[in-house]
Amino acid sequence: MVFDYIVVGGGSSGCVMASRLSAYGARVLLIEAGPDTPPNAIPDDIQDGDPTRAYLNPGYRCQSLHATTVRGGRKPVHYEQARVMGGGSSINAQVANRGGPGDYDEWASSGATGWGWEDVLPYFRRLECDLDFGGEFHGTNGPLPIKRVRQSDWSGFIRAISDAYDALGLHFRPDFNGAFGDGYSVVPLTNRNGHRVSSAMAYLPETVRSRRNLTILSETTVARLTFLGTTVTGVETENKSGVQSYSASCVILCAGALHSPAILMRSGIGPAKELVQFGIPIVADLKGVGQNLQEHPTICVSAYLKPADRLSPGVSEYIQMHARYSSGYEGCPSTDMAISTVAKSSWHPLGRRLGTLAVWVNRSYSTGTVALKGSSHKI
Ligand SMILES: Cc1cc2nc3c(=O)[nH]c(=O)nc-3n(C[C@H](O)[C@H](O)[C@H](O)COP(=O)(O)OP(=O)(O)OC[C@H]3O[C@@H](n4cnc5c(N)ncnc54)[C@H](O)[C@@H]3O)c2cc1C
């Protein structure tokens, strides 16, 4: 079968690509390794406003990924990445979290022309239907609803933390995704009426799926790219019916920050020295593939709460407050650190009694590497 575009990975970005490209008549094939979430059969745990239900379902996660740290000699740990239609947006914490203007401007000045803040802002506006804010920073007609937790729904725990921030000189900023700077805010969520809205729900509704020029294959893994010489001609896939090849004028990798370089490497595009040890024929010896991975390491600290400080019954949003602050390290910008404050830490009875501070590095300087463990394409 021949297509104009093959989109590899039906995650946060892949659903957008498939939807937008097929809107103009191009023949598009979207291939997702995990299960589909069609509009008439979205699993309850994915729709739930409580993100931990989907996140803790192993059926929606890759099982084969491991992370190791160079320092500290720790054992490899499971690396959590989605494997389901909607990708991360089907299992994540639903926080509509924009990068800061300085991050994008740094990309542009490093050579990523067209990715500066003024360049990307129109696309942020276009993707969202902000239910609280308009103005220069926000869109009101996009497919992805964004709503904020109300301050009146904050639990006693959250109010106590906000008082502590004020006492430290870190003040309230109503719009977390507007004018950036140190401060704390109510959390913007990709959620409507208490239910998650994933990229698949927003960009692949029935009206899009019924386009005759859009084909969606779920539970199908792209094993590798196919080539004529050094030109990509399509992909080789595997699913329970067997191995299949599809051709396209253009293949777009949307398999995430870990799997996109892994697919390139399995296809022979990457550091030749590493790939030959797995018997992978080299198409292009490119040392940069798999390098400069960035993550935001997080540490969670939980507290057992007095009954009066717990989340009120009937309030479903429990990641209630976000703060950005400055580490104060020389050369680091403001907002390089972040804290999420969670009024209820899981759906079970103990989780309801725990409040959590999740502290993470918002602007990381350390980088890592994505490397293959073998030539297998199982994810
Ligand atoms: C647990 C968790 C919580 C998070 N919380 C938040 C949050 O609250 N707010 C926020 O802004 N961000 C959050 N993130 C990050 C956010 O979800 C990701 O940045 C985003 O989903 C990345 O989009 P992507 O399209 O690049 O990749 P993904 O959304 O990961 O999509 C990649 C897709 O490709 C598929 N795929 C991979 N390899 C293959 C293959 N060989 N063949 C076919 N398909 C393949 C995968 O199954 C997956 O569906 C979170 C992420 C995780 C894992």
Tab-separated table of C-alpha atoms and ligand atoms in Angstrom:
chain	number	residue	atom	x	y	z
A	1	MET	CA	0.000	0.000	0.000
A	2	VAL	CA	1.326	3.439	-0.901
A	3	PHE	CA	0.788	6.585	1.181
A	4	ASP	CA	1.894	10.213	1.022
A	5	TYR	CA	2.788	10.195	4.721
A	6	ILE	CA	3.426	7.492	7.282
A	7	VAL	CA	3.271	8.812	10.856
A	8	VAL	CA	5.113	6.458	13.212
A	9	GLY	CA	3.644	6.602	16.740
A	10	GLY	CA	0.114	7.707	17.655
A	11	GLY	CA	1.207	9.667	20.734
A	12	SER	CA	0.772	13.312	21.721
A	13	SER	CA	2.411	14.567	18.527
A	14	GLY	CA	1.513	11.719	16.133
A	15	CYS	CA	-2.254	12.197	16.540
A	16	VAL	CA	-1.843	15.888	15.666
A	17	MET	CA	0.253	15.101	12.589
A	18	ALA	CA	-2.184	12.453	11.308
A	19	SER	CA	-5.167	14.723	11.853
A	20	ARG	CA	-3.661	17.848	10.301
A	21	LEU	CA	-2.040	16.143	7.299
A	22	SER	CA	-5.161	14.148	6.399
A	23	ALA	CA	-7.299	17.330	6.589
A	24	TYR	CA	-5.900	18.411	3.230
A	25	GLY	CA	-6.458	15.198	1.294
A	26	ALA	CA	-3.022	13.606	1.727
A	27	ARG	CA	-3.083	9.801	2.091
A	28	VAL	CA	-1.912	9.226	5.656
A	29	LEU	CA	-1.088	6.038	7.553
A	30	LEU	CA	-0.818	6.347	11.354
A	31	ILE	CA	0.897	3.415	13.094
A	32	GLU	CA	0.717	2.965	16.874
A	33	ALA	CA	2.336	0.116	18.823
A	34	GLY	CA	-0.193	0.161	21.661
A	35	PRO	CA	-3.970	-0.281	21.810
A	36	ASP	CA	-6.350	2.222	20.202
A	37	THR	CA	-8.738	4.444	22.198
A	38	PRO	CA	-11.544	4.978	19.647
A	39	PRO	CA	-14.175	7.618	20.604
A	40	ASN	CA	-16.888	5.041	21.283
A	41	ALA	CA	-14.667	2.784	23.435
A	42	ILE	CA	-12.263	4.950	25.445
A	43	PRO	CA	-11.239	2.940	28.520
A	44	ASP	CA	-12.575	4.334	31.816
A	45	ASP	CA	-9.123	4.599	33.370
A	46	ILE	CA	-7.866	6.788	30.496
A	47	GLN	CA	-10.909	9.091	30.651
A	48	ASP	CA	-10.631	9.409	34.409
A	49	GLY	CA	-9.656	12.827	35.772
A	50	ASP	CA	-7.481	10.882	38.222
A	51	PRO	CA	-4.305	10.403	36.158
A	52	THR	CA	-2.853	7.638	38.333
A	53	ARG	CA	-5.379	5.038	37.136
A	54	ALA	CA	-4.146	5.126	33.529
A	55	TYR	CA	-0.557	5.738	34.488
A	56	LEU	CA	-0.441	2.662	36.722
A	57	ASN	CA	-2.017	0.365	34.098
A	58	PRO	CA	0.928	-1.644	32.682
A	59	GLY	CA	-1.133	-2.333	29.533
A	60	TYR	CA	-0.501	1.278	28.459
A	61	ARG	CA	3.240	1.383	29.074
A	62	CYS	CA	6.395	0.146	27.339
A	63	GLN	CA	7.874	-2.748	29.277
A	64	SER	CA	11.321	-2.909	27.709
A	65	LEU	CA	12.820	0.477	28.666
A	66	HIS	CA	15.382	0.880	31.406
A	67	ALA	CA	17.306	3.892	32.674
A	68	THR	CA	20.688	3.844	34.346
A	69	THR	CA	22.599	6.691	35.922
A	70	VAL	CA	26.318	7.029	35.331
A	71	ARG	CA	27.040	8.308	38.824
A	72	GLY	CA	25.949	6.493	41.953
A	73	GLY	CA	26.198	2.966	40.513
A	74	ARG	CA	22.442	2.407	40.824
A	75	LYS	CA	20.729	-0.614	39.288
A	76	PRO	CA	18.786	0.019	36.052
A	77	VAL	CA	15.224	1.158	36.767
A	78	HIS	CA	12.088	0.878	34.644
A	79	TYR	CA	11.709	3.966	32.408
A	80	GLU	CA	8.056	4.960	32.119
A	81	GLN	CA	6.831	5.751	28.623
A	82	ALA	CA	3.401	5.332	27.101
A	83	ARG	CA	2.438	2.620	24.625
A	84	VAL	CA	-1.167	3.446	23.765
A	85	MET	CA	-3.027	5.702	21.306
A	86	GLY	CA	-2.558	9.258	22.572
A	87	GLY	CA	0.860	8.263	23.954
A	88	GLY	CA	1.917	10.275	26.991
A	89	SER	CA	-1.282	12.344	26.800
A	90	SER	CA	-3.320	9.184	27.589
A	91	ILE	CA	-1.402	8.376	30.788
A	92	ASN	CA	0.226	11.590	31.929
A	93	ALA	CA	-0.691	13.926	34.762
A	94	GLN	CA	-2.830	16.079	32.390
A	95	VAL	CA	-0.911	19.240	33.294
A	96	ALA	CA	-0.928	21.644	30.329
A	97	ASN	CA	2.662	22.640	30.817
A	98	ARG	CA	4.293	25.021	28.334
A	99	GLY	CA	8.023	25.499	28.229
A	100	GLY	CA	9.280	28.968	29.077
A	101	PRO	CA	9.980	31.567	26.368
A	102	GLY	CA	13.722	31.400	27.134
A	103	ASP	CA	13.798	27.639	26.395
A	104	TYR	CA	12.452	28.119	22.871
A	105	ASP	CA	14.603	31.168	22.181
A	106	GLU	CA	17.649	29.148	23.195
A	107	TRP	CA	16.656	26.413	20.719
A	108	ALA	CA	16.337	29.037	17.965
A	109	SER	CA	19.678	30.617	18.786
A	110	SER	CA	21.260	27.132	18.791
A	111	GLY	CA	20.161	26.687	15.170
A	112	ALA	CA	16.557	25.423	15.364
A	113	THR	CA	15.230	28.176	13.115
A	114	GLY	CA	11.482	28.674	13.504
A	115	TRP	CA	11.349	27.338	17.080
A	116	GLY	CA	11.746	30.617	19.011
A	117	TRP	CA	8.990	31.676	21.461
A	118	GLU	CA	7.337	34.085	19.005
A	119	ASP	CA	7.343	31.279	16.420
A	120	VAL	CA	5.773	28.606	18.655
A	121	LEU	CA	3.255	30.804	20.516
A	122	PRO	CA	0.740	30.855	17.598
A	123	TYR	CA	0.759	27.019	17.665
A	124	PHE	CA	0.179	26.888	21.421
A	125	ARG	CA	-2.776	29.199	20.850
A	126	ARG	CA	-4.044	27.163	17.953
A	127	LEU	CA	-4.048	23.814	19.776
A	128	GLU	CA	-6.020	24.989	22.802
A	129	CYS	CA	-9.466	26.034	23.808
A	130	ASP	CA	-8.621	27.817	27.036
A	131	LEU	CA	-11.721	27.864	29.223
A	132	ASP	CA	-10.348	30.547	31.605
A	133	PHE	CA	-8.042	32.955	29.774
A	134	GLY	CA	-7.915	34.689	26.390
A	135	GLY	CA	-5.620	37.483	25.247
A	136	GLU	CA	-2.236	37.329	23.586
A	137	PHE	CA	-1.165	34.050	25.217
A	138	HIS	CA	-4.236	31.885	24.749
A	139	GLY	CA	-6.393	30.296	22.091
A	140	THR	CA	-10.109	29.779	22.451
A	141	ASN	CA	-10.963	27.683	19.370
A	142	GLY	CA	-8.495	24.775	19.401
A	143	PRO	CA	-9.371	21.106	19.891
A	144	LEU	CA	-7.687	20.694	23.298
A	145	PRO	CA	-9.690	22.097	26.244
A	146	ILE	CA	-7.605	23.643	29.039
A	147	LYS	CA	-9.187	24.407	32.365
A	148	ARG	CA	-7.755	25.436	35.710
A	149	VAL	CA	-8.294	24.098	39.187
A	150	ARG	CA	-10.261	26.715	41.160
A	151	GLN	CA	-8.485	28.253	44.152
A	152	SER	CA	-11.706	27.729	46.121
A	153	ASP	CA	-11.184	23.952	45.601
A	154	TRP	CA	-7.726	23.974	47.160
A	155	SER	CA	-7.442	21.682	50.144
A	156	GLY	CA	-6.085	22.791	53.524
A	157	PHE	CA	-2.736	21.225	52.619
A	158	ILE	CA	-2.477	23.256	49.405
A	159	ARG	CA	-3.491	26.466	51.196
A	160	ALA	CA	-0.821	25.849	53.853
A	161	ILE	CA	1.862	25.399	51.173
A	162	SER	CA	0.744	28.575	49.371
A	163	ASP	CA	0.979	30.493	52.672
A	164	ALA	CA	4.524	29.154	53.085
A	165	TYR	CA	5.426	30.313	49.551
A	166	ASP	CA	4.070	33.803	50.263
A	167	ALA	CA	6.093	33.957	53.461
A	168	LEU	CA	9.195	33.071	51.414
A	169	GLY	CA	8.472	35.813	48.877
A	170	LEU	CA	7.177	33.513	46.113
A	171	HIS	CA	3.838	35.006	45.047
A	172	PHE	CA	0.668	33.960	43.236
A	173	ARG	CA	0.554	34.199	39.438
A	174	PRO	CA	-2.950	33.549	38.093
A	175	ASP	CA	-1.849	32.344	34.636
A	176	PHE	CA	0.743	29.565	34.707
A	177	ASN	CA	1.005	29.555	30.887
A	178	GLY	CA	1.024	33.319	30.380
A	179	ALA	CA	3.706	35.772	31.529
A	180	PHE	CA	6.467	33.530	32.895
A	181	GLY	CA	8.403	34.024	36.096
A	182	ASP	CA	8.946	32.651	39.580
A	183	GLY	CA	5.696	32.173	41.497
A	184	TYR	CA	2.882	29.709	42.114
A	185	SER	CA	-0.341	29.146	40.193
A	186	VAL	CA	-3.481	27.095	39.910
A	187	VAL	CA	-2.784	24.166	37.602
A	188	PRO	CA	-3.996	24.200	33.983
A	189	LEU	CA	-5.272	20.760	32.947
A	190	THR	CA	-6.123	19.089	29.640
A	191	ASN	CA	-9.433	18.049	31.053
A	192	ARG	CA	-13.127	18.717	30.403
A	193	ASN	CA	-15.888	18.122	32.954
A	194	GLY	CA	-13.516	16.129	35.150
A	195	HIS	CA	-12.367	13.848	32.288
A	196	ARG	CA	-8.965	13.615	30.610
A	197	VAL	CA	-8.781	14.863	27.021
A	198	SER	CA	-5.845	13.143	25.316
A	199	SER	CA	-4.317	14.155	22.023
A	200	ALA	CA	-6.140	11.158	20.472
A	201	MET	CA	-9.498	12.358	21.805
A	202	ALA	CA	-8.868	15.951	20.696
A	203	TYR	CA	-7.361	15.291	17.265
A	204	LEU	CA	-8.841	11.947	16.189
A	205	PRO	CA	-12.597	12.247	16.814
A	206	GLU	CA	-14.978	10.190	14.648
A	207	THR	CA	-15.192	12.973	12.035
A	208	VAL	CA	-11.417	12.703	11.461
A	209	ARG	CA	-11.252	8.904	11.671
A	210	SER	CA	-13.945	8.584	9.001
A	211	ARG	CA	-11.754	10.341	6.392
A	212	ARG	CA	-11.125	7.872	3.589
A	213	ASN	CA	-7.560	9.126	3.173
A	214	LEU	CA	-6.622	8.307	6.816
A	215	THR	CA	-5.698	4.746	7.833
A	216	ILE	CA	-5.007	3.940	11.479
A	217	LEU	CA	-3.155	0.796	12.520
A	218	SER	CA	-2.942	0.141	16.255
A	219	GLU	CA	-1.156	-2.692	18.084
A	220	THR	CA	1.360	-2.572	15.238
A	221	THR	CA	5.028	-1.927	15.831
A	222	VAL	CA	7.333	-0.279	13.320
A	223	ALA	CA	10.384	-2.537	13.273
A	224	ARG	CA	12.509	-0.399	10.967
A	225	LEU	CA	12.569	2.030	8.080
A	226	THR	CA	13.004	0.720	4.546
A	227	PHE	CA	15.386	2.314	2.022
A	228	LEU	CA	16.267	2.610	-1.616
A	229	GLY	CA	19.972	3.369	-1.283
A	230	THR	CA	19.947	6.013	1.435
A	231	THR	CA	16.449	7.321	0.688
A	232	VAL	CA	13.698	6.265	3.104
A	233	THR	CA	10.878	4.557	1.177
A	234	GLY	CA	8.608	3.398	4.000
A	235	VAL	CA	8.457	1.129	7.032
A	236	GLU	CA	8.426	-2.528	7.970
A	237	THR	CA	5.868	-3.361	10.658
A	238	GLU	CA	4.934	-6.299	12.811
A	239	ASN	CA	1.643	-7.169	14.492
A	240	LYS	CA	-0.201	-10.360	15.352
A	241	SER	CA	-0.935	-10.960	11.645
A	242	GLY	CA	2.785	-10.910	10.819
A	243	VAL	CA	5.318	-8.720	9.053
A	244	GLN	CA	4.150	-6.091	6.536
A	245	SER	CA	5.737	-3.275	4.509
A	246	TYR	CA	4.197	0.093	3.681
A	247	SER	CA	5.571	2.758	1.330
A	248	ALA	CA	5.276	6.527	1.496
A	249	SER	CA	6.874	9.623	0.028
A	250	CYS	CA	7.542	10.831	3.573
A	251	VAL	CA	7.917	9.017	6.914
A	252	ILE	CA	7.467	11.154	10.055
A	253	LEU	CA	8.875	9.767	13.300
A	254	CYS	CA	6.609	10.700	16.226
A	255	ALA	CA	7.640	7.794	18.443
A	256	GLY	CA	8.831	9.998	21.311
A	257	ALA	CA	12.225	11.102	22.572
A	258	LEU	CA	13.311	7.521	23.286
A	259	HIS	CA	11.801	5.458	20.480
A	260	SER	CA	12.376	7.855	17.574
A	261	PRO	CA	16.187	7.585	17.871
A	262	ALA	CA	15.836	3.855	18.622
A	263	ILE	CA	13.948	3.322	15.337
A	264	LEU	CA	16.627	5.272	13.462
A	265	MET	CA	19.354	3.152	15.045
A	266	ARG	CA	17.569	-0.154	14.334
A	267	SER	CA	17.306	1.058	10.733
A	268	GLY	CA	21.048	1.632	10.484
A	269	ILE	CA	21.087	5.403	11.072
A	270	GLY	CA	23.265	6.190	14.083
A	271	PRO	CA	26.711	5.595	15.580
A	272	ALA	CA	28.119	2.786	13.387
A	273	LYS	CA	30.481	1.510	16.105
A	274	GLU	CA	27.533	0.652	18.348
A	275	LEU	CA	25.196	-0.641	15.662
A	276	VAL	CA	27.587	-3.159	14.079
A	277	GLN	CA	27.833	-5.072	17.373
A	278	PHE	CA	24.133	-5.947	16.917
A	279	GLY	CA	24.609	-6.921	13.252
A	280	ILE	CA	22.644	-3.871	12.002
A	281	PRO	CA	23.683	-2.868	8.446
A	282	ILE	CA	24.834	0.777	8.428
A	283	VAL	CA	22.931	3.236	6.214
A	284	ALA	CA	24.392	6.419	7.699
A	285	ASP	CA	27.057	6.706	10.402
A	286	LEU	CA	25.630	9.554	12.497
A	287	LYS	CA	27.129	9.907	15.967
A	288	GLY	CA	24.484	12.379	17.197
A	289	VAL	CA	21.540	9.948	17.024
A	290	GLY	CA	20.498	9.081	20.593
A	291	GLN	CA	22.638	11.832	22.151
A	292	ASN	CA	21.625	14.817	24.306
A	293	LEU	CA	18.532	13.265	25.872
A	294	GLN	CA	17.068	15.619	28.456
A	295	GLU	CA	14.724	14.693	31.304
A	296	HIS	CA	13.301	16.397	34.362
A	297	PRO	CA	14.250	14.286	37.399
A	298	THR	CA	11.643	14.422	40.155
A	299	ILE	CA	11.636	13.624	43.849
A	300	CYS	CA	8.329	13.201	45.721
A	301	VAL	CA	7.890	13.822	49.440
A	302	SER	CA	4.534	12.864	50.978
A	303	ALA	CA	2.907	13.823	54.278
A	304	TYR	CA	0.074	12.123	56.166
A	305	LEU	CA	-2.654	14.778	56.415
A	306	LYS	CA	-5.050	15.675	59.200
A	307	PRO	CA	-8.655	15.052	58.023
A	308	ALA	CA	-9.354	18.811	57.790
A	309	ASP	CA	-6.466	19.314	55.371
A	310	ARG	CA	-7.499	16.582	52.903
A	311	LEU	CA	-9.218	17.083	49.549
A	312	SER	CA	-12.961	17.717	49.833
A	313	PRO	CA	-15.142	14.932	48.465
A	314	GLY	CA	-16.483	16.025	45.077
A	315	VAL	CA	-13.273	17.796	43.986
A	316	SER	CA	-11.713	15.596	41.319
A	317	GLU	CA	-8.588	17.596	40.420
A	318	TYR	CA	-5.884	16.852	42.884
A	319	ILE	CA	-2.689	18.173	41.312
A	320	GLN	CA	-3.794	21.584	42.457
A	321	MET	CA	-0.860	23.967	42.491
A	322	HIS	CA	2.370	24.473	40.586
A	323	ALA	CA	5.289	26.648	41.606
A	324	ARG	CA	8.331	27.715	39.645
A	325	TYR	CA	11.331	29.090	41.466
A	326	SER	CA	15.031	29.777	40.992
A	327	SER	CA	17.753	27.441	42.185
A	328	GLY	CA	20.049	30.422	42.614
A	329	TYR	CA	22.897	28.547	40.958
A	330	GLU	CA	25.199	30.856	39.029
A	331	GLY	CA	24.301	31.011	35.349
A	332	CYS	CA	20.870	29.391	35.787
A	333	PRO	CA	17.778	31.311	34.652
A	334	SER	CA	14.790	31.999	36.926
A	335	THR	CA	12.114	29.241	36.961
A	336	ASP	CA	14.782	26.523	36.618
A	337	MET	CA	13.103	24.511	39.426
A	338	ALA	CA	9.464	23.485	39.918
A	339	ILE	CA	7.190	21.980	42.558
A	340	SER	CA	3.768	20.369	42.025
A	341	THR	CA	1.585	20.188	45.088
A	342	VAL	CA	-0.799	17.259	45.129
A	343	ALA	CA	-3.811	17.284	47.457
A	344	LYS	CA	-4.416	13.518	47.195
A	345	SER	CA	-1.712	11.083	46.197
A	346	SER	CA	-3.681	8.168	44.747
A	347	TRP	CA	-7.178	6.772	44.338
A	348	HIS	CA	-6.951	4.239	47.212
A	349	PRO	CA	-7.854	5.009	50.866
A	350	LEU	CA	-4.250	5.649	51.954
A	351	GLY	CA	-3.589	7.849	48.901
A	352	ARG	CA	-6.528	10.076	49.894
A	353	ARG	CA	-4.826	10.818	53.192
A	354	LEU	CA	-1.458	11.757	51.693
A	355	GLY	CA	-0.433	15.108	50.325
A	356	THR	CA	2.659	15.232	48.116
A	357	LEU	CA	5.255	17.743	47.016
A	358	ALA	CA	6.814	16.668	43.707
A	359	VAL	CA	9.992	18.690	43.193
A	360	TRP	CA	11.709	18.605	39.839
A	361	VAL	CA	14.457	20.189	37.792
A	362	ASN	CA	12.564	22.351	35.303
A	363	ARG	CA	15.620	23.369	33.279
A	364	SER	CA	18.065	20.499	33.282
A	365	TYR	CA	21.665	20.831	32.150
A	366	SER	CA	22.705	17.177	32.415
A	367	THR	CA	22.110	15.116	29.309
A	368	GLY	CA	21.844	11.394	28.675
A	369	THR	CA	22.025	8.893	25.840
A	370	VAL	CA	19.518	6.541	24.231
A	371	ALA	CA	21.222	3.230	23.400
A	372	LEU	CA	19.939	-0.081	22.021
A	373	LYS	CA	20.220	-3.242	24.116
A	374	GLY	CA	20.009	-5.378	20.955
A	375	SER	CA	18.414	-5.378	17.524
A	376	SER	CA	14.930	-6.418	18.799
A	377	HIS	CA	12.135	-4.004	17.978
A	378	LYS	CA	9.858	-5.127	20.838
A	379	ILE	CA	8.822	-2.077	22.862
B	1	LIG	C1	4.039	9.315	33.422
B	1	LIG	C2	4.153	10.595	32.630
B	1	LIG	C3	3.591	11.783	33.120
B	1	LIG	C4	3.712	12.964	32.395
B	1	LIG	N1	3.054	14.096	32.833
B	1	LIG	C5	3.033	15.204	32.039
B	1	LIG	C6	2.216	16.333	32.366
B	1	LIG	O1	1.455	16.311	33.325
B	1	LIG	N2	2.285	17.421	31.555
B	1	LIG	C7	3.078	17.456	30.434
B	1	LIG	O2	3.102	18.483	29.737
B	1	LIG	N3	3.833	16.385	30.084
B	1	LIG	C8	3.793	15.268	30.835
B	1	LIG	N4	4.504	14.158	30.439
B	1	LIG	C9	5.272	14.236	29.180
B	1	LIG	C10	4.386	14.191	27.925
B	1	LIG	O3	3.359	13.232	28.058
B	1	LIG	C11	5.315	13.874	26.739
B	1	LIG	O4	6.256	14.933	26.636
B	1	LIG	C12	4.569	13.760	25.418
B	1	LIG	O5	3.568	12.766	25.482
B	1	LIG	C13	5.576	13.425	24.318
B	1	LIG	O6	4.881	13.328	23.097
B	1	LIG	P1	5.477	12.522	21.877
B	1	LIG	O7	4.454	12.555	20.808
B	1	LIG	O8	6.841	13.010	21.574
B	1	LIG	O9	5.665	11.009	22.418
B	1	LIG	P2	4.614	10.039	23.087
B	1	LIG	O10	3.394	10.768	23.525
B	1	LIG	O11	5.365	9.225	24.085
B	1	LIG	O12	4.167	9.109	21.888
B	1	LIG	C14	5.002	8.179	21.262
B	1	LIG	C15	4.116	7.054	20.740
B	1	LIG	O13	4.882	6.282	19.817
B	1	LIG	C16	4.546	4.919	19.989
B	1	LIG	N5	5.685	4.135	19.491
B	1	LIG	C17	6.950	4.106	19.994
B	1	LIG	N6	7.716	3.271	19.260
B	1	LIG	C18	6.913	2.782	18.274
B	1	LIG	C19	7.120	1.868	17.210
B	1	LIG	N7	8.316	1.296	17.011
B	1	LIG	N8	6.078	1.568	16.414
B	1	LIG	C20	4.850	2.153	16.595
B	1	LIG	N9	4.598	3.023	17.592
B	1	LIG	C21	5.621	3.335	18.420
B	1	LIG	C22	4.336	4.775	21.497
B	1	LIG	O14	3.535	3.631	21.772
B	1	LIG	C23	3.655	6.097	21.836
B	1	LIG	O15	2.245	6.003	21.814
B	1	LIG	C24	4.424	12.966	31.157
B	1	LIG	C25	4.984	11.780	30.668
B	1	LIG	C26	4.852	10.599	31.382
B	1	LIG	C27	5.435	9.316	30.814
